[in-house]
Short mmCIF file of C-alpha atoms in Angstrom, two decimals:
data_model
loop_
_atom_site.label_atom_id
_atom_site.label_comp_id
_atom_site.label_asym_id
_atom_site.label_seq_id
_atom_site.Cartn_x
_atom_site.Cartn_y
_atom_site.Cartn_z
CA MET A 1 -5.39 -19.06 5.17
CA SER A 2 -4.06 -21.16 2.31
CA ALA A 3 -0.53 -21.27 1.40
CA GLU A 4 -1.30 -19.55 -1.97
CA GLU A 5 -3.06 -16.46 -0.31
CA LYS A 6 -0.53 -16.32 2.48
CA LEU A 7 2.41 -16.10 -0.12
CA LEU A 8 0.46 -13.75 -2.37
CA SER A 9 -0.26 -11.24 0.63
CA ILE A 10 3.46 -11.24 1.36
CA HIS A 11 4.17 -10.45 -2.16
CA LYS A 12 1.50 -7.65 -2.47
CA TYR A 13 2.34 -6.08 0.97
CA GLY A 14 6.22 -6.40 0.58
CA LEU A 15 6.21 -7.94 4.06
CA TYR A 16 9.47 -9.82 3.10
CA THR A 17 11.24 -6.64 3.35
CA THR A 18 10.76 -6.72 7.33
CA PHE A 19 11.16 -10.37 7.68
CA THR A 20 13.67 -11.90 10.15
CA PRO A 21 16.18 -14.34 8.63
CA GLU A 22 14.09 -17.48 9.90
CA GLN A 23 10.93 -15.93 8.28
CA ILE A 24 12.62 -15.35 5.10
CA SER A 25 14.14 -19.13 4.87
CA SER A 26 10.68 -20.73 5.96
CA THR A 27 8.68 -18.54 3.48
CA TYR A 28 11.33 -19.36 0.91
CA LEU A 29 10.87 -23.07 1.47
CA LEU A 30 6.95 -22.75 1.43
CA LEU A 31 7.18 -20.92 -1.72
CA ILE A 32 9.55 -23.28 -3.36
CA ASN A 33 7.31 -26.35 -2.25
CA TYR A 34 4.11 -24.74 -3.29
CA LEU A 35 5.48 -23.64 -6.87
CA ARG A 36 6.86 -27.20 -7.40
CA SER A 37 3.75 -29.00 -6.69
CA ASN A 38 1.21 -26.46 -8.29
CA ILE A 39 3.09 -25.40 -11.18
CA ASN A 40 0.41 -26.79 -13.71
CA SER A 41 -2.78 -25.52 -11.89
CA ILE A 42 -1.69 -21.88 -11.06
CA ASP A 43 -2.74 -19.27 -13.33
CA SER A 44 -0.20 -16.99 -14.85
CA ILE A 45 -0.72 -13.77 -13.12
CA LYS A 46 -0.41 -15.41 -9.61
CA TYR A 47 2.63 -17.44 -11.09
CA TYR A 48 4.51 -14.43 -12.04
CA ASP A 49 3.68 -12.52 -8.88
CA LEU A 50 5.27 -15.42 -6.92
CA LEU A 51 8.19 -15.48 -8.98
CA GLU A 52 8.75 -12.09 -8.34
CA LEU A 53 8.52 -12.99 -4.70
CA GLN A 54 10.89 -15.84 -5.03
CA PHE A 55 13.41 -13.56 -6.92
CA TYR A 56 13.27 -11.16 -3.82
CA LEU A 57 13.63 -14.00 -1.21
CA SER A 58 16.55 -15.53 -3.17
CA LEU A 59 18.44 -12.18 -3.14
CA LEU A 60 17.70 -11.58 0.33
CA SER A 61 18.88 -15.18 1.28
CA ASN A 62 22.12 -14.85 -0.87
CA LYS A 63 21.12 -17.17 -3.74
CA ASP A 64 22.21 -14.74 -6.45
CA HIS A 65 22.16 -17.54 -9.30
CA GLU A 66 18.46 -18.47 -8.40
CA ALA A 67 17.56 -14.84 -8.45
CA LYS A 68 19.03 -14.64 -11.74
CA THR A 69 16.92 -17.59 -12.95
CA CYS A 70 13.79 -16.09 -11.86
CA LEU A 71 14.78 -12.41 -13.32
CA ASP A 72 15.29 -14.15 -16.59
CA ARG A 73 12.03 -15.96 -16.50
CA ILE A 74 10.35 -12.88 -15.93
CA MET A 75 12.32 -10.94 -18.57
CA ASP A 76 11.75 -13.56 -21.09
CA LYS A 77 8.13 -13.11 -20.78
CA PHE A 78 7.79 -9.33 -20.28
CA GLY A 79 10.96 -7.85 -21.21
CA ASP A 80 12.14 -4.51 -19.69
CA GLY A 81 11.42 -2.13 -22.50
CA ASP A 82 7.89 -0.78 -21.45
CA SER A 83 7.55 -2.20 -17.76
CA GLN A 84 8.92 -0.17 -14.76
CA ARG A 85 8.30 -3.12 -12.55
CA THR A 86 10.51 -5.50 -14.42
CA ALA A 87 13.08 -2.34 -14.61
CA ILE A 88 13.08 -2.43 -10.86
CA LEU A 89 13.72 -6.04 -10.66
CA LYS A 90 16.62 -5.64 -12.67
CA ALA A 91 18.22 -2.70 -11.00
CA THR A 92 17.83 -4.63 -7.72
CA TYR A 93 19.50 -7.48 -9.30
CA LEU A 94 22.23 -5.14 -10.39
CA GLU A 95 22.62 -3.33 -7.22
CA ALA A 96 22.96 -6.78 -5.37
CA THR A 97 25.53 -8.21 -7.80
CA ALA A 98 27.19 -5.34 -9.72
CA GLY A 99 27.01 -2.62 -7.23
CA GLU A 100 24.78 0.73 -6.95
CA LYS A 101 26.66 2.43 -9.51
CA VAL A 102 25.80 0.14 -12.25
CA ALA A 103 22.30 -0.03 -11.19
CA ILE A 104 21.97 3.76 -11.20
CA GLU A 105 23.49 3.72 -14.60
CA TYR A 106 20.87 1.42 -15.93
CA LEU A 107 17.96 3.28 -14.43
CA SER A 108 19.13 6.56 -15.70
CA LYS A 109 18.96 5.25 -19.31
CA ARG A 110 15.35 4.74 -19.16
CA LYS A 111 12.67 7.37 -19.69
CA SER A 112 12.36 10.22 -17.42
CA ASP A 113 8.66 10.19 -16.87
CA GLU A 114 8.78 6.67 -14.73
CA LEU A 115 8.01 7.52 -11.31
CA VAL A 116 8.84 4.04 -9.85
CA CYS A 117 12.30 4.08 -11.41
CA LEU A 118 13.02 7.60 -10.39
CA LYS A 119 12.07 6.71 -6.75
CA LYS A 120 14.48 3.52 -7.10
CA ARG A 121 17.29 5.64 -8.19
CA ILE A 122 17.04 8.05 -5.25
CA ALA A 123 16.98 5.10 -3.03
CA LEU A 124 20.11 3.56 -4.59
CA GLY A 125 21.88 7.18 -4.38
CA LYS A 126 21.16 7.25 -0.69
CA SER A 127 24.87 5.86 0.37
CA LYS A 128 26.72 8.10 -1.96
CA ALA A 129 24.86 11.22 -1.39
CA THR A 130 25.05 13.62 1.51
CA LYS A 131 22.31 13.98 3.76
CA GLN A 132 21.25 17.34 2.43
CA ASP A 133 21.36 16.28 -1.07
CA TYR A 134 19.24 12.92 -0.25
CA ILE A 135 16.75 15.27 1.51
CA LYS A 136 16.62 17.37 -1.70
CA SER A 137 15.79 14.56 -4.07
CA LEU A 138 13.03 13.22 -1.69
CA ILE A 139 11.52 16.38 -1.39
CA GLY A 140 11.72 16.79 -5.23
CA TYR A 141 10.13 13.24 -5.52
CA LEU A 142 7.36 14.22 -3.15
CA ASN A 143 6.79 17.46 -4.97
CA VAL A 144 5.54 15.13 -7.77
CA SER A 145 3.93 12.37 -5.66
CA PRO A 146 2.79 13.75 -2.53
CA LEU A 147 0.85 10.63 -1.43
CA ASP A 148 3.63 8.39 -1.20
CA THR A 149 3.74 7.56 2.35
CA GLU A 150 6.83 5.47 2.33
CA VAL A 151 9.04 8.38 1.19
CA TRP A 152 7.49 10.65 3.60
CA PHE A 153 8.63 8.21 6.21
CA GLU A 154 12.09 7.93 4.74
CA LEU A 155 12.29 11.71 4.81
CA SER A 156 11.06 11.86 8.32
CA GLU A 157 13.93 9.22 9.55
CA THR A 158 16.55 11.31 7.65
CA TYR A 159 15.37 14.52 9.25
CA VAL A 160 15.81 12.55 12.54
CA ASP A 161 19.43 11.43 11.56
CA ILE A 162 20.33 15.25 11.24
CA GLY A 163 18.36 16.38 14.33
CA HIS A 164 15.60 18.33 12.57
CA TYR A 165 12.78 16.83 14.71
CA GLU A 166 10.28 19.39 14.04
CA LYS A 167 10.52 18.61 10.17
CA ALA A 168 10.44 14.94 10.93
CA VAL A 169 6.94 15.38 12.79
CA PHE A 170 5.69 17.13 9.91
CA ALA A 171 6.61 14.47 7.47
CA LEU A 172 5.01 11.99 9.74
CA GLN A 173 1.82 14.17 9.69
CA GLU A 174 1.59 13.78 6.00
CA ILE A 175 1.29 10.04 6.40
CA LEU A 176 -1.49 10.64 9.03
CA LEU A 177 -3.24 12.42 6.29
CA VAL A 178 -3.30 9.53 4.16
CA PHE A 179 -3.76 6.90 6.61
CA PRO A 180 -5.74 8.55 9.42
CA PHE A 181 -5.46 5.44 11.66
CA ALA A 182 -1.86 4.61 11.49
CA TYR A 183 -1.33 3.99 15.13
CA ASN A 184 2.41 3.29 14.75
CA ILE A 185 2.76 6.75 13.18
CA PHE A 186 1.10 8.26 16.27
CA ALA A 187 3.46 6.62 18.52
CA ARG A 188 6.46 7.66 16.42
CA ILE A 189 5.20 11.27 16.55
CA GLY A 190 4.83 10.78 20.40
CA GLU A 191 8.59 9.51 20.58
CA LEU A 192 9.87 12.59 18.44
CA GLU A 193 8.09 15.16 20.33
CA ASN A 194 9.39 13.51 23.56
CA ILE A 195 12.84 13.97 22.19
CA ILE A 196 11.97 17.89 21.28
CA TYR A 197 10.75 18.15 24.80
CA LYS A 198 14.11 16.63 26.27
CA LYS A 199 15.91 19.11 24.08
CA ASN A 200 14.16 22.38 25.13
CA GLY A 201 11.86 21.58 28.16
CA ASP A 202 8.86 22.56 26.27
CA LEU A 203 5.80 21.36 28.34
CA GLU A 204 3.37 21.63 25.57
CA LYS A 205 5.57 19.23 23.56
CA LEU A 206 5.49 16.66 26.34
CA GLU A 207 1.65 16.90 26.50
CA SER A 208 1.29 16.57 22.69
CA SER A 209 3.60 13.70 22.95
CA LEU A 210 1.54 11.86 25.49
CA LYS A 211 -1.65 12.50 23.66
CA HIS A 212 -0.14 11.08 20.48
CA PHE A 213 0.46 7.80 22.47
CA LEU A 214 -2.84 7.81 23.75
CA ARG A 215 -4.22 8.15 20.47
CA SER A 216 -2.25 5.15 19.39
CA ILE A 217 -3.46 2.77 22.20
CA GLU A 218 -6.67 3.98 21.39
CA LEU A 219 -6.53 2.73 17.92
CA SER A 220 -4.47 -0.56 18.81
CA SER A 221 -5.10 -1.79 22.47
CA ASN A 222 -2.06 -4.19 22.75
CA PHE A 223 0.28 -1.82 21.20
CA ILE A 224 3.41 -1.98 23.76
CA ARG A 225 5.18 1.02 22.31
CA GLY A 226 1.98 3.25 22.76
CA TRP A 227 1.57 2.04 26.33
CA SER A 228 5.36 2.45 27.19
CA GLY A 229 5.39 5.82 25.72
CA ILE A 230 2.40 6.79 27.97
CA LEU A 231 4.32 5.21 30.96
CA ILE A 232 7.42 7.30 30.31
CA THR A 233 5.83 10.63 29.57
CA THR A 234 3.15 10.43 32.53
CA GLY A 235 6.35 9.33 34.62
CA GLU A 236 8.00 12.50 33.37
CA PHE A 237 4.79 14.74 34.39
CA LYS A 238 5.09 13.30 37.93
CA LYS A 239 8.56 13.71 38.23
CA LEU A 240 8.24 17.50 37.32
CA ASN A 241 5.35 17.81 39.46
CA ASN A 242 7.32 16.63 42.38
CA GLN A 243 9.94 19.26 41.87
CA LYS A 244 7.33 21.98 41.38
CA PRO A 245 3.77 21.54 41.35
CA LEU A 246 2.26 21.71 37.68
CA LYS A 247 -0.98 23.89 37.61
CA ASN A 248 -2.24 24.07 34.01
CA VAL A 249 -1.94 20.45 33.10
CA LYS A 250 -5.44 18.96 32.67
CA ILE A 251 -4.61 15.58 31.94
CA ASP A 252 -4.98 13.02 34.56
CA TYR A 253 -1.58 11.83 34.37
CA GLU A 254 -1.49 9.80 37.87
CA SER A 255 -4.30 7.47 36.65
CA LEU A 256 -2.67 7.14 33.31
CA PHE A 257 0.55 6.22 34.72
CA LYS A 258 -1.09 3.64 36.77
CA LEU A 259 -3.30 2.49 33.84
CA SER A 260 -0.22 1.87 31.32
CA ASN A 261 1.63 0.07 34.04
CA SER A 262 -1.01 -2.41 34.49
CA ARG A 263 -1.90 -2.67 31.01
CA LEU A 264 1.77 -3.31 30.17
CA GLN A 265 2.10 -5.95 32.66
CA LYS A 266 -1.09 -7.68 31.59
CA ILE A 267 0.19 -7.69 27.86
CA ILE A 268 3.42 -9.14 29.02
CA SER A 269 1.99 -11.83 31.17
CA THR A 270 -0.60 -12.92 28.57
CA LYS A 271 2.22 -12.66 25.70
CA GLY A 272 -0.02 -10.29 23.82
CA THR A 273 2.39 -9.46 21.05
CA ASN A 274 5.94 -10.46 19.55
CA LYS A 275 8.92 -11.45 21.38
CA GLU A 276 11.02 -8.34 20.86
CA ASP A 277 8.35 -5.78 21.85
CA LEU A 278 7.62 -8.13 25.08
CA PHE A 279 11.28 -7.92 25.92
CA ALA A 280 11.59 -4.04 25.46
CA GLY A 281 8.24 -3.71 27.52
CA GLU A 282 9.86 -5.55 30.32
CA ARG A 283 12.81 -3.44 30.46
CA ILE A 284 10.90 -0.29 30.15
CA ILE A 285 8.84 -1.33 33.23
CA SER A 286 12.07 -2.06 35.25
CA THR A 287 13.65 1.27 34.51
CA PHE A 288 10.77 3.60 34.51
CA THR A 289 8.63 2.51 37.63
CA MET B 1 -49.68 -32.70 -45.26
CA ALA B 2 -47.07 -34.82 -44.10
CA VAL B 3 -43.45 -34.29 -45.78
CA PRO B 4 -41.62 -37.43 -46.64
CA ASP B 5 -38.57 -38.20 -44.50
CA LEU B 6 -35.32 -36.49 -45.94
CA ILE B 7 -32.31 -38.56 -46.53
CA ILE B 8 -29.15 -36.66 -46.07
CA ASP B 9 -26.05 -37.31 -47.71
CA PRO B 10 -23.50 -38.66 -45.47
CA SER B 11 -20.80 -36.50 -47.31
CA LEU B 12 -22.59 -33.52 -45.92
CA ARG B 13 -21.34 -34.49 -42.54
CA TYR B 14 -17.70 -34.66 -43.49
CA TRP B 15 -17.62 -31.85 -46.01
CA VAL B 16 -19.88 -29.03 -44.57
CA LEU B 17 -20.85 -30.10 -40.75
CA LEU B 18 -17.14 -30.70 -39.59
CA PRO B 19 -15.60 -28.05 -41.88
CA ILE B 20 -17.81 -25.19 -40.53
CA SER B 21 -17.07 -26.18 -36.87
CA LEU B 22 -13.44 -26.64 -37.20
CA VAL B 23 -12.79 -23.54 -39.25
CA MET B 24 -14.69 -21.88 -36.58
CA ILE B 25 -12.84 -23.03 -33.72
CA LEU B 26 -9.57 -22.32 -35.54
CA PHE B 27 -10.62 -18.87 -36.51
CA GLY B 28 -11.73 -18.05 -33.12
CA ILE B 29 -8.18 -18.99 -31.65
CA LEU B 30 -6.64 -16.90 -34.46
CA ARG B 31 -8.66 -14.03 -33.45
CA GLN B 32 -7.79 -14.38 -29.68
CA TYR B 33 -3.93 -14.08 -30.65
CA ILE B 34 -4.60 -11.24 -32.85
CA GLN B 35 -6.39 -9.47 -30.24
CA ILE B 36 -3.40 -10.06 -27.93
CA LEU B 37 -0.94 -8.41 -30.53
CA LEU B 38 -3.39 -5.38 -30.99
CA ASN B 39 -3.82 -4.87 -27.34
CA PRO B 40 -2.37 -1.27 -26.62
CA THR B 41 0.45 -1.36 -24.31
CA PRO B 42 -0.41 0.84 -21.37
CA LYS B 43 0.94 4.29 -21.76
CA LEU B 44 3.21 6.15 -19.29
CA GLN B 45 1.41 9.06 -17.68
CA PRO B 46 3.57 11.88 -17.61
CA LEU B 47 4.88 13.00 -14.23
CA SER B 48 3.02 16.62 -14.53
CA LYS B 49 -0.21 14.65 -14.73
CA ILE B 50 0.48 12.46 -11.76
CA ARG B 51 1.47 15.38 -9.92
CA GLU B 52 -1.76 17.36 -10.68
CA SER B 53 -3.99 14.39 -9.77
CA GLU B 54 -2.16 13.70 -6.68
CA HIS B 55 -2.22 17.13 -5.52
CA ILE B 56 -6.01 17.08 -6.03
CA LYS B 57 -6.38 13.84 -4.05
CA LYS B 58 -4.16 15.57 -1.34
CA ALA B 59 -6.61 18.40 -0.78
CA GLN B 60 -9.29 15.89 -0.41
CA LEU B 61 -7.45 13.89 1.92
CA LEU B 62 -6.68 16.94 3.86
CA LYS B 63 -10.43 17.87 3.99
CA THR B 64 -11.25 14.44 5.66
CA ASN B 65 -8.27 13.61 7.67
CA TYR B 66 -7.26 17.09 9.08
CA ILE B 67 -8.72 16.13 12.45
CA ASN B 68 -5.28 14.37 13.07
CA LEU B 69 -3.35 17.66 12.94
CA PRO B 70 -2.70 20.11 15.66
CA LYS B 71 -4.06 23.60 14.92
CA ARG B 72 -1.08 25.42 13.93
CA ASP B 73 0.00 22.52 11.61
CA PHE B 74 -3.39 22.31 10.08
CA GLU B 75 -3.55 26.11 9.42
CA SER B 76 -0.30 26.25 7.50
CA ARG B 77 -1.11 23.45 5.31
CA GLN B 78 -4.62 24.97 4.64
CA SER B 79 -3.36 28.23 3.66
CA TYR B 80 -0.65 26.82 1.69
CA LEU B 81 -2.51 24.07 -0.30
CA SER B 82 -5.43 26.36 -0.83
CA GLU B 83 -3.12 29.00 -2.25
CA LYS B 84 -1.09 26.77 -4.42
CA LEU B 85 -4.34 24.95 -5.85
CA SER B 86 -6.03 28.33 -6.55
CA ASN B 87 -3.02 29.91 -8.50
CA GLY B 88 -2.70 26.67 -10.48
CA GLU B 89 0.87 25.78 -9.64
CA TYR B 90 0.28 22.18 -9.93
CA LEU B 91 -1.65 22.12 -13.05
CA ALA B 92 -0.33 19.96 -15.84
CA GLU B 93 -1.29 22.05 -18.74
CA GLU B 94 -1.95 25.87 -19.19
CA ILE B 95 -5.40 27.03 -18.55
CA LYS B 96 -7.25 28.12 -21.52
CA THR B 97 -9.62 30.92 -20.45
CA ASP B 98 -11.57 31.66 -23.38
CA ASP B 99 -14.17 29.08 -23.48
CA ASP B 100 -16.34 27.93 -20.64
CA GLN B 101 -17.68 24.94 -22.56
CA PRO B 102 -16.42 21.45 -21.99
CA LYS B 103 -14.09 20.40 -24.90
CA ASN B 104 -15.28 18.72 -27.71
CA PRO B 105 -14.38 15.11 -27.16
CA LEU B 106 -13.89 14.47 -30.72
CA THR B 107 -11.06 16.96 -31.07
CA ASP B 108 -9.35 16.48 -27.87
CA PRO B 109 -6.18 14.39 -28.63
CA GLY B 110 -6.36 12.36 -25.44
CA THR B 111 -9.94 11.35 -25.94
CA SER B 112 -9.45 10.10 -29.49
CA ASP B 113 -7.07 7.85 -28.58
CA ALA B 114 -9.40 5.95 -26.10
CA MET B 115 -12.08 6.18 -28.88
CA MET B 116 -9.75 4.94 -31.30
CA ASN B 117 -9.07 2.01 -29.22
CA MET B 118 -12.76 1.23 -28.69
CA ALA B 119 -13.39 1.44 -32.37
CA LYS B 120 -10.57 -0.87 -33.28
CA ASN B 121 -12.01 -3.45 -30.75
CA SER B 122 -15.48 -3.29 -31.98
CA MET B 123 -14.36 -3.25 -35.72
CA GLY B 124 -12.25 -6.30 -35.18
CA ASN B 125 -15.19 -8.12 -33.76
CA PHE B 126 -17.61 -6.89 -36.51
CA LEU B 127 -15.08 -7.67 -39.09
CA SER B 128 -14.36 -11.27 -37.89
CA GLN B 129 -18.16 -11.99 -37.63
CA THR B 130 -18.73 -10.63 -41.10
CA ILE B 131 -16.05 -12.53 -42.66
CA MET B 132 -16.93 -15.82 -41.09
CA MET B 133 -20.60 -15.38 -41.76
CA GLY B 134 -19.93 -14.33 -45.59
CA TRP B 135 -17.81 -17.55 -45.82
CA THR B 136 -20.42 -19.95 -44.69
CA ASN B 137 -22.96 -18.16 -46.49
CA PHE B 138 -20.83 -18.17 -49.89
CA PHE B 139 -20.01 -21.81 -49.66
CA PHE B 140 -22.85 -23.44 -47.87
CA ALA B 141 -26.02 -21.29 -48.64
CA GLY B 142 -29.13 -23.11 -48.41
CA PHE B 143 -27.65 -26.36 -47.20
CA VAL B 144 -29.70 -28.70 -44.65
CA LEU B 145 -27.20 -30.18 -42.52
CA MET B 146 -28.56 -32.39 -39.97
CA LYS B 147 -31.69 -33.67 -38.07
CA LEU B 148 -32.15 -32.95 -34.27
CA PRO B 149 -32.90 -36.28 -32.61
CA PHE B 150 -35.59 -34.54 -30.55
CA PRO B 151 -38.91 -32.84 -31.54
CA LEU B 152 -39.34 -29.04 -31.42
CA THR B 153 -42.27 -26.62 -31.58
CA LEU B 154 -42.58 -24.46 -34.68
CA ARG B 155 -41.23 -21.58 -33.23
CA PHE B 156 -37.75 -22.79 -33.52
CA LYS B 157 -38.07 -22.81 -37.20
CA GLN B 158 -36.85 -19.37 -37.63
CA MET B 159 -33.75 -20.09 -35.46
CA LEU B 160 -32.98 -23.42 -36.95
CA GLN B 161 -33.71 -23.21 -40.70
CA SER B 162 -32.54 -19.43 -41.39
CA GLY B 163 -31.53 -19.41 -45.06
CA VAL B 164 -33.86 -22.25 -46.17
CA ALA B 165 -37.07 -21.13 -47.46
CA THR B 166 -39.44 -24.05 -47.03
CA THR B 167 -42.24 -23.78 -45.07
CA ASP B 168 -43.26 -27.24 -44.58
CA LEU B 169 -39.84 -28.61 -43.60
CA ASP B 170 -39.85 -30.38 -40.14
CA VAL B 171 -38.42 -28.16 -37.55
CA ARG B 172 -35.92 -30.66 -36.39
CA TRP B 173 -33.64 -30.13 -39.55
CA VAL B 174 -30.85 -27.64 -39.02
CA SER B 175 -29.54 -25.38 -41.88
CA SER B 176 -25.80 -24.26 -42.29
CA ILE B 177 -26.43 -20.86 -41.24
CA SER B 178 -28.15 -21.71 -38.35
CA TRP B 179 -25.57 -24.13 -37.38
CA TYR B 180 -23.17 -21.35 -37.75
CA PHE B 181 -25.15 -19.26 -35.10
CA ILE B 182 -25.54 -22.06 -32.72
CA VAL B 183 -21.78 -22.76 -32.88
CA THR B 184 -20.99 -19.06 -32.35
CA LEU B 185 -22.77 -18.92 -29.33
CA GLY B 186 -21.66 -22.27 -27.74
CA LEU B 187 -17.83 -21.98 -28.74
CA ASN B 188 -16.73 -20.33 -25.51
CA SER B 189 -16.31 -23.38 -23.34
CA ILE B 190 -14.26 -25.00 -26.27
CA TYR B 191 -12.03 -21.99 -26.26
CA ASN B 192 -11.47 -22.24 -22.65
CA VAL B 193 -10.23 -25.80 -23.17
CA PHE B 194 -7.70 -24.57 -25.84
CA LEU B 195 -6.69 -21.44 -24.48
CA GLY B 196 -6.08 -22.62 -21.03
CA ASP B 197 -7.32 -19.72 -19.07
CA GLY B 198 -11.06 -18.80 -18.96
CA SER B 199 -10.15 -15.09 -18.05
CA LYS B 200 -8.30 -14.37 -21.36
CA MET B 201 -11.03 -15.15 -23.55
CA PRO B 202 -13.93 -12.69 -22.56
CA ASN B 203 -17.25 -13.95 -23.43
CA GLN B 204 -18.33 -12.66 -26.99
CA MET B 205 -21.77 -11.72 -25.87
CA GLN B 206 -20.37 -9.88 -22.83
CA GLN B 207 -17.88 -7.99 -25.20
CA GLN B 208 -20.84 -6.85 -27.43
CA THR B 209 -22.80 -5.44 -24.65
CA MET B 210 -20.12 -4.35 -22.41
CA ALA B 211 -20.39 -0.52 -21.36
CA PRO B 212 -17.98 1.74 -23.00
CA PRO B 213 -14.87 2.57 -20.91
CA MET B 214 -15.01 5.71 -18.97
CA MET B 215 -14.83 8.71 -21.19
CA PRO B 216 -12.82 11.77 -20.33
CA GLY B 217 -14.71 15.02 -20.03
CA GLY B 218 -16.43 16.48 -17.12
CA PRO B 219 -14.83 19.62 -15.35
CA THR B 220 -11.26 20.39 -16.12
CA PRO B 221 -8.77 20.06 -13.51
CA ASP B 222 -8.28 23.86 -12.81
CA LYS B 223 -12.00 23.84 -11.99
CA ILE B 224 -11.65 21.03 -9.62
CA MET B 225 -8.71 22.70 -8.04
CA ASN B 226 -10.48 25.81 -7.36
CA GLN B 227 -13.47 24.13 -5.92
CA GLU B 228 -10.96 22.11 -3.54
CA ALA B 229 -9.31 25.39 -2.53
CA ASN B 230 -12.48 27.12 -1.64
CA ASP B 231 -13.74 23.92 0.22
CA LEU B 232 -10.34 24.00 2.19
CA LYS B 233 -10.98 27.48 3.13
CA ILE B 234 -14.18 26.94 5.05
CA ILE B 235 -13.26 23.69 7.13
CA PRO B 236 -14.40 24.17 10.90
CA TYR B 237 -11.29 22.83 12.83
CA GLN B 238 -11.42 20.15 15.07
CA TYR B 239 -8.54 18.16 16.97
CA ILE B 240 -8.84 14.53 17.38
CA LEU B 241 -6.48 14.40 20.41
CA ASP B 242 -8.14 17.06 22.40
CA ASP B 243 -9.96 14.93 24.79
CA VAL B 244 -8.07 11.70 24.05
CA ASP B 245 -6.91 11.30 27.76
CA SER B 246 -10.30 11.25 29.05
CA ARG B 247 -11.44 8.91 26.16
CA VAL B 248 -8.56 6.48 27.04
CA LEU B 249 -9.46 6.26 30.61
CA LYS B 250 -13.05 5.76 29.90
CA ILE B 251 -12.09 2.73 27.73
CA TYR B 252 -9.35 1.17 29.63
CA GLY B 253 -9.75 2.75 33.04
CA SER B 254 -12.67 0.63 34.52
CA LYS B 255 -10.71 -2.60 34.51
#
């Protein structure tokens, strides 16, 4: 992949929001060098996309002045009267430099029909609002735009924070309706249902949790989270069976336990995924087997 | 009968050939900038419209991806969504029950906007062509401008000598109007040089033959919603996680 494609895909999918500090600084260097050497040949749509990326990267790495320069360049070209995209940039800049309150004020002066600005305003209000109010505004947003999976996930995590796991699972299911193969969401549902099982001992939930983990690794074979979930839930089944033989469980948890154990070890020995996950996998094997 | 060779006044080159070409290039650039200025800014969709279309899409997604949901969750969504869709809660505008016919696209304000834009665009093209051609015709009608350095067959006479009514003139002579047409067709690459980006200057030929943008019309949202609600009610339920354990053992187990 060329540097340009890489940078554009980072911009397009918003990957920079989940980057580690090292990744941010290396991407930033790549971007600066790329822009410097290709400033004349790059076409203008890509240029402003990359400038937007530079804006976010500079803000993330605490280079406020540079972010301001990028913002000014974009504003000079597009203004913020009609464009929600530039309004979001400006609000983000205000949030980082002048505080959330100023940013919310700026956004609330804009037209009320702007969906993206509404979303940003809700996000900005998160720290000040109570959980209930925050949930209420998220649901209000989802009533208008029920396909925004980002907001569904945020809603789910907020429900988890206040202990409403069933509702959190419901929110995640909405994501599965939009992205039917989201293996990470399957695993997350598995985790939440495992928590529900821990709380009330409902065996059905444990089974459903195991099944969600199974689906996640059916979709992505090296997914450590999924395999770990299988290891933990089948281990739970074994433990229960030792206490009192389980009769109406049809799943072959013994062989699944062995399978997940061997798969985890294989992934770890071949370094099949990223460092953090490998480390977590090792710890799970040592505690649960 | 052989026609004696013509001798062209060299000032024709400086006062006709070059001016036509130059004016056309400048005019094209001017038109480009006027078009940018006239380009309508994209209109903001009202929230109720977004809500309407997203809910229709949601029903369609539920119809295809329901296999991911456990039975109870699926059924609650099924009944909830089909009820809301059929009672029109998500509609952006009130339903008009009086007529069954599709709306007249000429009186619908939403459509007339799109038509207006289209009309503006083609009018602009048409006007600029007319003006330029009128200008050339007015000042340089009937001029013979230059001689092509290679022989051509008689069929090119129509193309190269429009506006000059001499049947015997050698085909290699080019009249002013014909020069105008030739330049019109060949200028795009020159615009690309001047305006930098090829993507901004759409090919004129393409512009004229371009299919009109999609016109609104078709079934109204309330009809679509009713349809979706009925579809939702009759989905035969399946659950993808039912036998996932045996599937997984089959995929990974043998190793």
